[in-house]
Every structure is written in C-alpha cells, then in structure tokens.
JSON list of C-alpha atoms in Angstrom, two decimals:
[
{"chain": "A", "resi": 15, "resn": "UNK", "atom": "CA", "xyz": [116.11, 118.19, 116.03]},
{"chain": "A", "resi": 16, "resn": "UNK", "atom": "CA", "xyz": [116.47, 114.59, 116.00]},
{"chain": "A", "resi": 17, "resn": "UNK", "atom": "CA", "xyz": [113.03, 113.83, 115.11]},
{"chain": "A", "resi": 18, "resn": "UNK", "atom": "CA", "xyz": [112.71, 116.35, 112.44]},
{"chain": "A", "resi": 19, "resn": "UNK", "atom": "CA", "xyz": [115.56, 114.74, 110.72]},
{"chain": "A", "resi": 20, "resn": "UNK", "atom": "CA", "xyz": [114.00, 111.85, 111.33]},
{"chain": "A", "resi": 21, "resn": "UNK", "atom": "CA", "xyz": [110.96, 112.85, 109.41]},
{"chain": "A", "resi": 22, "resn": "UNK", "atom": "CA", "xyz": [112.99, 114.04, 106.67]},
{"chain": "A", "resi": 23, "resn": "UNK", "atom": "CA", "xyz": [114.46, 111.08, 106.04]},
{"chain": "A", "resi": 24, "resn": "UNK", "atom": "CA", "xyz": [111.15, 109.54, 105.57]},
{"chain": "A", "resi": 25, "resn": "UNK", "atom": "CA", "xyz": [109.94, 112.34, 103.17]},
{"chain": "A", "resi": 26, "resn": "UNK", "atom": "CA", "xyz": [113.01, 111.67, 101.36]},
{"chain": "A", "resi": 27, "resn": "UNK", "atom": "CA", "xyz": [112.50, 107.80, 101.33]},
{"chain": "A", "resi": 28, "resn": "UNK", "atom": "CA", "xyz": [109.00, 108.28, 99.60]},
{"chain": "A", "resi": 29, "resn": "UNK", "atom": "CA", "xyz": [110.85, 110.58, 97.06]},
{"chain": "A", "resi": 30, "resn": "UNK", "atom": "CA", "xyz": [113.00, 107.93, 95.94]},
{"chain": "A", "resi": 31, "resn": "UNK", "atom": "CA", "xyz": [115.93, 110.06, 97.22]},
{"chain": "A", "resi": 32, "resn": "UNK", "atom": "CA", "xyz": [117.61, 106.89, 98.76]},
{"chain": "A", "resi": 33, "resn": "UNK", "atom": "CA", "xyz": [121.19, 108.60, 99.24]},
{"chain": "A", "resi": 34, "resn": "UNK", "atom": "CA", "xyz": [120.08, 111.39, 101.22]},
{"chain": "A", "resi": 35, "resn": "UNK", "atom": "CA", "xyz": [118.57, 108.59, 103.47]},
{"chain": "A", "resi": 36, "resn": "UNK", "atom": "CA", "xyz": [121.26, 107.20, 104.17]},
{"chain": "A", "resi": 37, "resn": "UNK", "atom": "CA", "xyz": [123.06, 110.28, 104.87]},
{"chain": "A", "resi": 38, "resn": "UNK", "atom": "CA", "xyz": [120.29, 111.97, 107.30]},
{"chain": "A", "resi": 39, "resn": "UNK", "atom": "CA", "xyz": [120.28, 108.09, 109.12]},
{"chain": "A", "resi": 40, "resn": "UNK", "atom": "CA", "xyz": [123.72, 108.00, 109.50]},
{"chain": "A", "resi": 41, "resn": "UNK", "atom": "CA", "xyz": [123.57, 112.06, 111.14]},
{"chain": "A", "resi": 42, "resn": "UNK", "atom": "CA", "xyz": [120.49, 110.46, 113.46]},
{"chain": "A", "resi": 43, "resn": "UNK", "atom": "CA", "xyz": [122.53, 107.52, 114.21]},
{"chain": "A", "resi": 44, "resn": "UNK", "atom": "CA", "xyz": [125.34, 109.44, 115.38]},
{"chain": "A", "resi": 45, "resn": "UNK", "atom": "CA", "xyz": [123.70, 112.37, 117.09]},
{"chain": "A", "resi": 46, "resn": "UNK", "atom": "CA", "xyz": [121.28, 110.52, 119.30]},
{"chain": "A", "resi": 47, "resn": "UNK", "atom": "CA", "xyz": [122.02, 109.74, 123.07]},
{"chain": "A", "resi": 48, "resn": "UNK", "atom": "CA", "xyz": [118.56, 107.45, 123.10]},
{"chain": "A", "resi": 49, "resn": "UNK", "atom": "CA", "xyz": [118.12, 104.00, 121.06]},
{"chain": "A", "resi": 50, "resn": "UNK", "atom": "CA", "xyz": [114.27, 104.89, 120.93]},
{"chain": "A", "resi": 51, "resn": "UNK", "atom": "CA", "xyz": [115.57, 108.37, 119.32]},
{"chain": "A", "resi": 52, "resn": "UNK", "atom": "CA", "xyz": [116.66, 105.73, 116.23]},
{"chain": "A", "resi": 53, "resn": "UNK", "atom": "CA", "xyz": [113.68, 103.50, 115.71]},
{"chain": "A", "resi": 54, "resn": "UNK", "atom": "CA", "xyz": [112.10, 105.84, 113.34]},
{"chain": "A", "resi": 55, "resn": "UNK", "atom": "CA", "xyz": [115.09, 106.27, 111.07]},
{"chain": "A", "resi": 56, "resn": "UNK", "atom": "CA", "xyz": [115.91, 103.21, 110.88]},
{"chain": "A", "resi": 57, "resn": "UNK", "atom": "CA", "xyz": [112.89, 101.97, 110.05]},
{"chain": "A", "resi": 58, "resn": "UNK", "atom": "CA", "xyz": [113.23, 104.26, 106.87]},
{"chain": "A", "resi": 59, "resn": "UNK", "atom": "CA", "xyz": [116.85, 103.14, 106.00]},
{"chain": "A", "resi": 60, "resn": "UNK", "atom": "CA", "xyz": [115.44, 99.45, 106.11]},
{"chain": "A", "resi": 61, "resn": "UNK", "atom": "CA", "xyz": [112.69, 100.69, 103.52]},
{"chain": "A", "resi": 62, "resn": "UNK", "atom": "CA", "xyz": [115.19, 102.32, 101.47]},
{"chain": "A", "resi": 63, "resn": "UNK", "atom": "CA", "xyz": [117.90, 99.54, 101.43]},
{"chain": "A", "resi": 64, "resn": "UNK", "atom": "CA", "xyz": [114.94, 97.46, 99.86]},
{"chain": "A", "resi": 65, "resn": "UNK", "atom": "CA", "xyz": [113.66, 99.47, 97.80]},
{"chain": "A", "resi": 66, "resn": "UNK", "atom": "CA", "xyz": [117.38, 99.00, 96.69]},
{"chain": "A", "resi": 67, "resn": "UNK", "atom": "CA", "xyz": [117.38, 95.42, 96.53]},
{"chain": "A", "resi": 68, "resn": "UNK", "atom": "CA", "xyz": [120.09, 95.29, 99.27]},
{"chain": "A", "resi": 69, "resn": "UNK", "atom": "CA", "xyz": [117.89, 93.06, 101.11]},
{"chain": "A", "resi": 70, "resn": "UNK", "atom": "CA", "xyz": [120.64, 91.48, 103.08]},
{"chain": "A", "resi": 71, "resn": "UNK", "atom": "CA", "xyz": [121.58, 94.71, 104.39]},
{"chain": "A", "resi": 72, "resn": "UNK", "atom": "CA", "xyz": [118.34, 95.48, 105.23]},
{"chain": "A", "resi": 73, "resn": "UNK", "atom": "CA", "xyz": [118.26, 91.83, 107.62]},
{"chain": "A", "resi": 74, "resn": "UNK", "atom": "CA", "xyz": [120.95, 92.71, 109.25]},
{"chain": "A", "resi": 75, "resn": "UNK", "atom": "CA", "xyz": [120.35, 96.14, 110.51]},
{"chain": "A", "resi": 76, "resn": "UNK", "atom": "CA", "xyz": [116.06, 94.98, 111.44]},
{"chain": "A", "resi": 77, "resn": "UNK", "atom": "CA", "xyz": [118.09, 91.92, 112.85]},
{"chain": "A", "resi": 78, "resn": "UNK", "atom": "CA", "xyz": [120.10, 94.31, 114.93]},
{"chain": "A", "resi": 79, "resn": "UNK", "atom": "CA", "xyz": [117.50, 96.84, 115.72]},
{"chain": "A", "resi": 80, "resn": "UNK", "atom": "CA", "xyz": [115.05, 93.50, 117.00]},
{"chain": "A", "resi": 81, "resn": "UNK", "atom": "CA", "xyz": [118.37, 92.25, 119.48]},
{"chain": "A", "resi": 82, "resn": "UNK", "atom": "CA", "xyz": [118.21, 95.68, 120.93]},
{"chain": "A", "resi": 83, "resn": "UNK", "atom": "CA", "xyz": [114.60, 95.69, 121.15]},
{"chain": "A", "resi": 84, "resn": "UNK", "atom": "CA", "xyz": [114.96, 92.25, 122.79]},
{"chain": "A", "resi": 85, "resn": "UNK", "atom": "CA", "xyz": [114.15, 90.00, 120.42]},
{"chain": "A", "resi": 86, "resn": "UNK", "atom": "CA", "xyz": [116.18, 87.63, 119.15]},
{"chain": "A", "resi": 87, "resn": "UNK", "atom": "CA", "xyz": [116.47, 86.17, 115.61]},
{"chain": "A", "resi": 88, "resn": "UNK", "atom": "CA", "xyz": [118.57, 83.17, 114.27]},
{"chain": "A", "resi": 89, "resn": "UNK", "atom": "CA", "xyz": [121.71, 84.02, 113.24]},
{"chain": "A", "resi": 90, "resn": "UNK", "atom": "CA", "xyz": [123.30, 83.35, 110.82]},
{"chain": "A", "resi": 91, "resn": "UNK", "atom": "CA", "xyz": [121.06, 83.83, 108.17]},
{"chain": "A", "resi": 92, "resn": "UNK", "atom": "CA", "xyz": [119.62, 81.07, 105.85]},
{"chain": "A", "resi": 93, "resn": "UNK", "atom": "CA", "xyz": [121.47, 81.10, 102.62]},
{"chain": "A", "resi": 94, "resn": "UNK", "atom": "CA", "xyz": [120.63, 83.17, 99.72]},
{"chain": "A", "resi": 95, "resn": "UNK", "atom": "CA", "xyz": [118.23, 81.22, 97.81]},
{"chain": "A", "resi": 96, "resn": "UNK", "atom": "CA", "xyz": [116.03, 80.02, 100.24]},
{"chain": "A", "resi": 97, "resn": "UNK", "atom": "CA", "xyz": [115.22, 83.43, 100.85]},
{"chain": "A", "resi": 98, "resn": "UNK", "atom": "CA", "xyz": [114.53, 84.27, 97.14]},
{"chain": "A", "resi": 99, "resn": "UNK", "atom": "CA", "xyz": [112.24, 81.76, 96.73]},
{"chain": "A", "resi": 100, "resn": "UNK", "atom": "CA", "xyz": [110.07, 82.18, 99.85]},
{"chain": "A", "resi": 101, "resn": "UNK", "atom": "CA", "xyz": [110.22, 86.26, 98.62]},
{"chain": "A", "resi": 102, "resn": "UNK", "atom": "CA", "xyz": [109.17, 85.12, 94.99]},
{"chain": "A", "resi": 103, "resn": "UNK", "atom": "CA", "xyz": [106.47, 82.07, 96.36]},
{"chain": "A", "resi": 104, "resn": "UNK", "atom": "CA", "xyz": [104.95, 85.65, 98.16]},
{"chain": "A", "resi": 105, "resn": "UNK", "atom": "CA", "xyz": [105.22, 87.61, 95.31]},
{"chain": "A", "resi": 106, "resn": "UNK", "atom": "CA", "xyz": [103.34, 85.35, 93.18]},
{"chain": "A", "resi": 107, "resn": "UNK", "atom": "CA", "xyz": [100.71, 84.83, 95.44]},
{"chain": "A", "resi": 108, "resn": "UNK", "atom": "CA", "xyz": [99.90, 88.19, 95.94]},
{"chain": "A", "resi": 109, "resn": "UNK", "atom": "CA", "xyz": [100.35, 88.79, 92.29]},
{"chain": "A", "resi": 110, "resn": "UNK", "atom": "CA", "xyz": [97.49, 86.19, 91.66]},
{"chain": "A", "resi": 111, "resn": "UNK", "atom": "CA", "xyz": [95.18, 87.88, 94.34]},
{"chain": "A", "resi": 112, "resn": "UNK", "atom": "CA", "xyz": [92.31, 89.94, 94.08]},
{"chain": "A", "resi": 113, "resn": "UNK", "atom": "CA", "xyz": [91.82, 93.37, 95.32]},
{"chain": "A", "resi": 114, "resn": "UNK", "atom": "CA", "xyz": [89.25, 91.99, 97.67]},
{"chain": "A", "resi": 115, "resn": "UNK", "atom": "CA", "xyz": [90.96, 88.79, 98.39]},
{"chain": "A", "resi": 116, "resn": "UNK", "atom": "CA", "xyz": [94.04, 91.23, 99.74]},
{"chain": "A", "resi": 117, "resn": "UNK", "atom": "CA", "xyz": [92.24, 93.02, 101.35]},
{"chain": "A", "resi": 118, "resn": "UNK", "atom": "CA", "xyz": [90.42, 90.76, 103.39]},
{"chain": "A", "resi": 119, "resn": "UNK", "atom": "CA", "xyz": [93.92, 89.34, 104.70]},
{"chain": "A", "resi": 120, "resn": "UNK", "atom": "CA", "xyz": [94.58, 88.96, 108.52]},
{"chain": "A", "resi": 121, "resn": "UNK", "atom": "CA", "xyz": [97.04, 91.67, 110.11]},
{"chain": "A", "resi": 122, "resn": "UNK", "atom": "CA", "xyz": [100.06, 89.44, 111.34]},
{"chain": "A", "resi": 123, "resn": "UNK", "atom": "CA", "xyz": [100.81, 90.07, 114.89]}
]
C-alpha cells in the first residue's frame, strides 16, 4: 500500500539510506491518485534532500507541496547567500544555547 511505502521511506530516511528514499518517493509519487496520499513522503524526501545538503531542492519541492496546499511563497527564491547566512546566524545561536534555554523555546505556529 501507499502508506506502507510511505512509512518505509521514513524508516529508511532515519537509516541514512537516502537513495532508497528517493526511489520509494518517486514509486508514491507516481502510484497515488490523492495529493494527501503524498504529504507524508514528501515530507521525508524534503528531510532527506537536507540531510544531503541539497537544500535548494528541498525549497522547491516544500515550495511546491505549500502552492498545492494553498499557500503561497515568493518566488523566485532569494539568492544563495542570503540564505546561508540566515541558516548559519541560526546555527550559531542554537549552538550557543543551553539545553534549558532550547528547550524553553516557543513552538512557531
């Protein structure tokens, strides 16, 4: 089923087994009739395509899972560096946190 490969996918993501990912998601992608029958794996190609440090890839495909969703984002996207230093400005900060102090951080809604 759909949702089992879906769940695969993720089991594989947490492995570190990025390529099978990809090719379970692309299998989902293909097989299901339903866009909600694709949230889940996509979700877990996004993970995996950062844990790659494909980043940009990643964008895109949450940019074009949010349009579906109804949401839209600013396109295109803001150029390379701007993005690496807002992602290394959070890095740091977190870096320089407590345990406590992170853990006491608001949920974003």
């Amino acid at each position: 089923s759909l949702e089992l490969h879906s769940c695969y996918a993720e089991a594989e993501y947490c492995n570190g087994h990025f390529q099978e990912v990809g090719h379970v998601a692309r299998i989902v992608i293909t097989e299901a009739k339903q866009f909600q029958d694709k949230l889940r794996v996509n979700a877990a190609l996004i993970k995996t395509l950062a844990a790659q440090n494909k980043h940009l890839d990643a964008i895109r495909i949450g940019f074009n899972v949010l349009s579906k969703l109804g949401v839209q984002c600013q396109l295109p996207l803001p150029d390379k560096s701007i993005i690496l230093e807002d992602m290394i400005a959070s890095r740091d900060m977190i870096t320089n946190m407590s345990d406590t102090d992170f853990l006491g951080m608001k949920e974003m809604n």
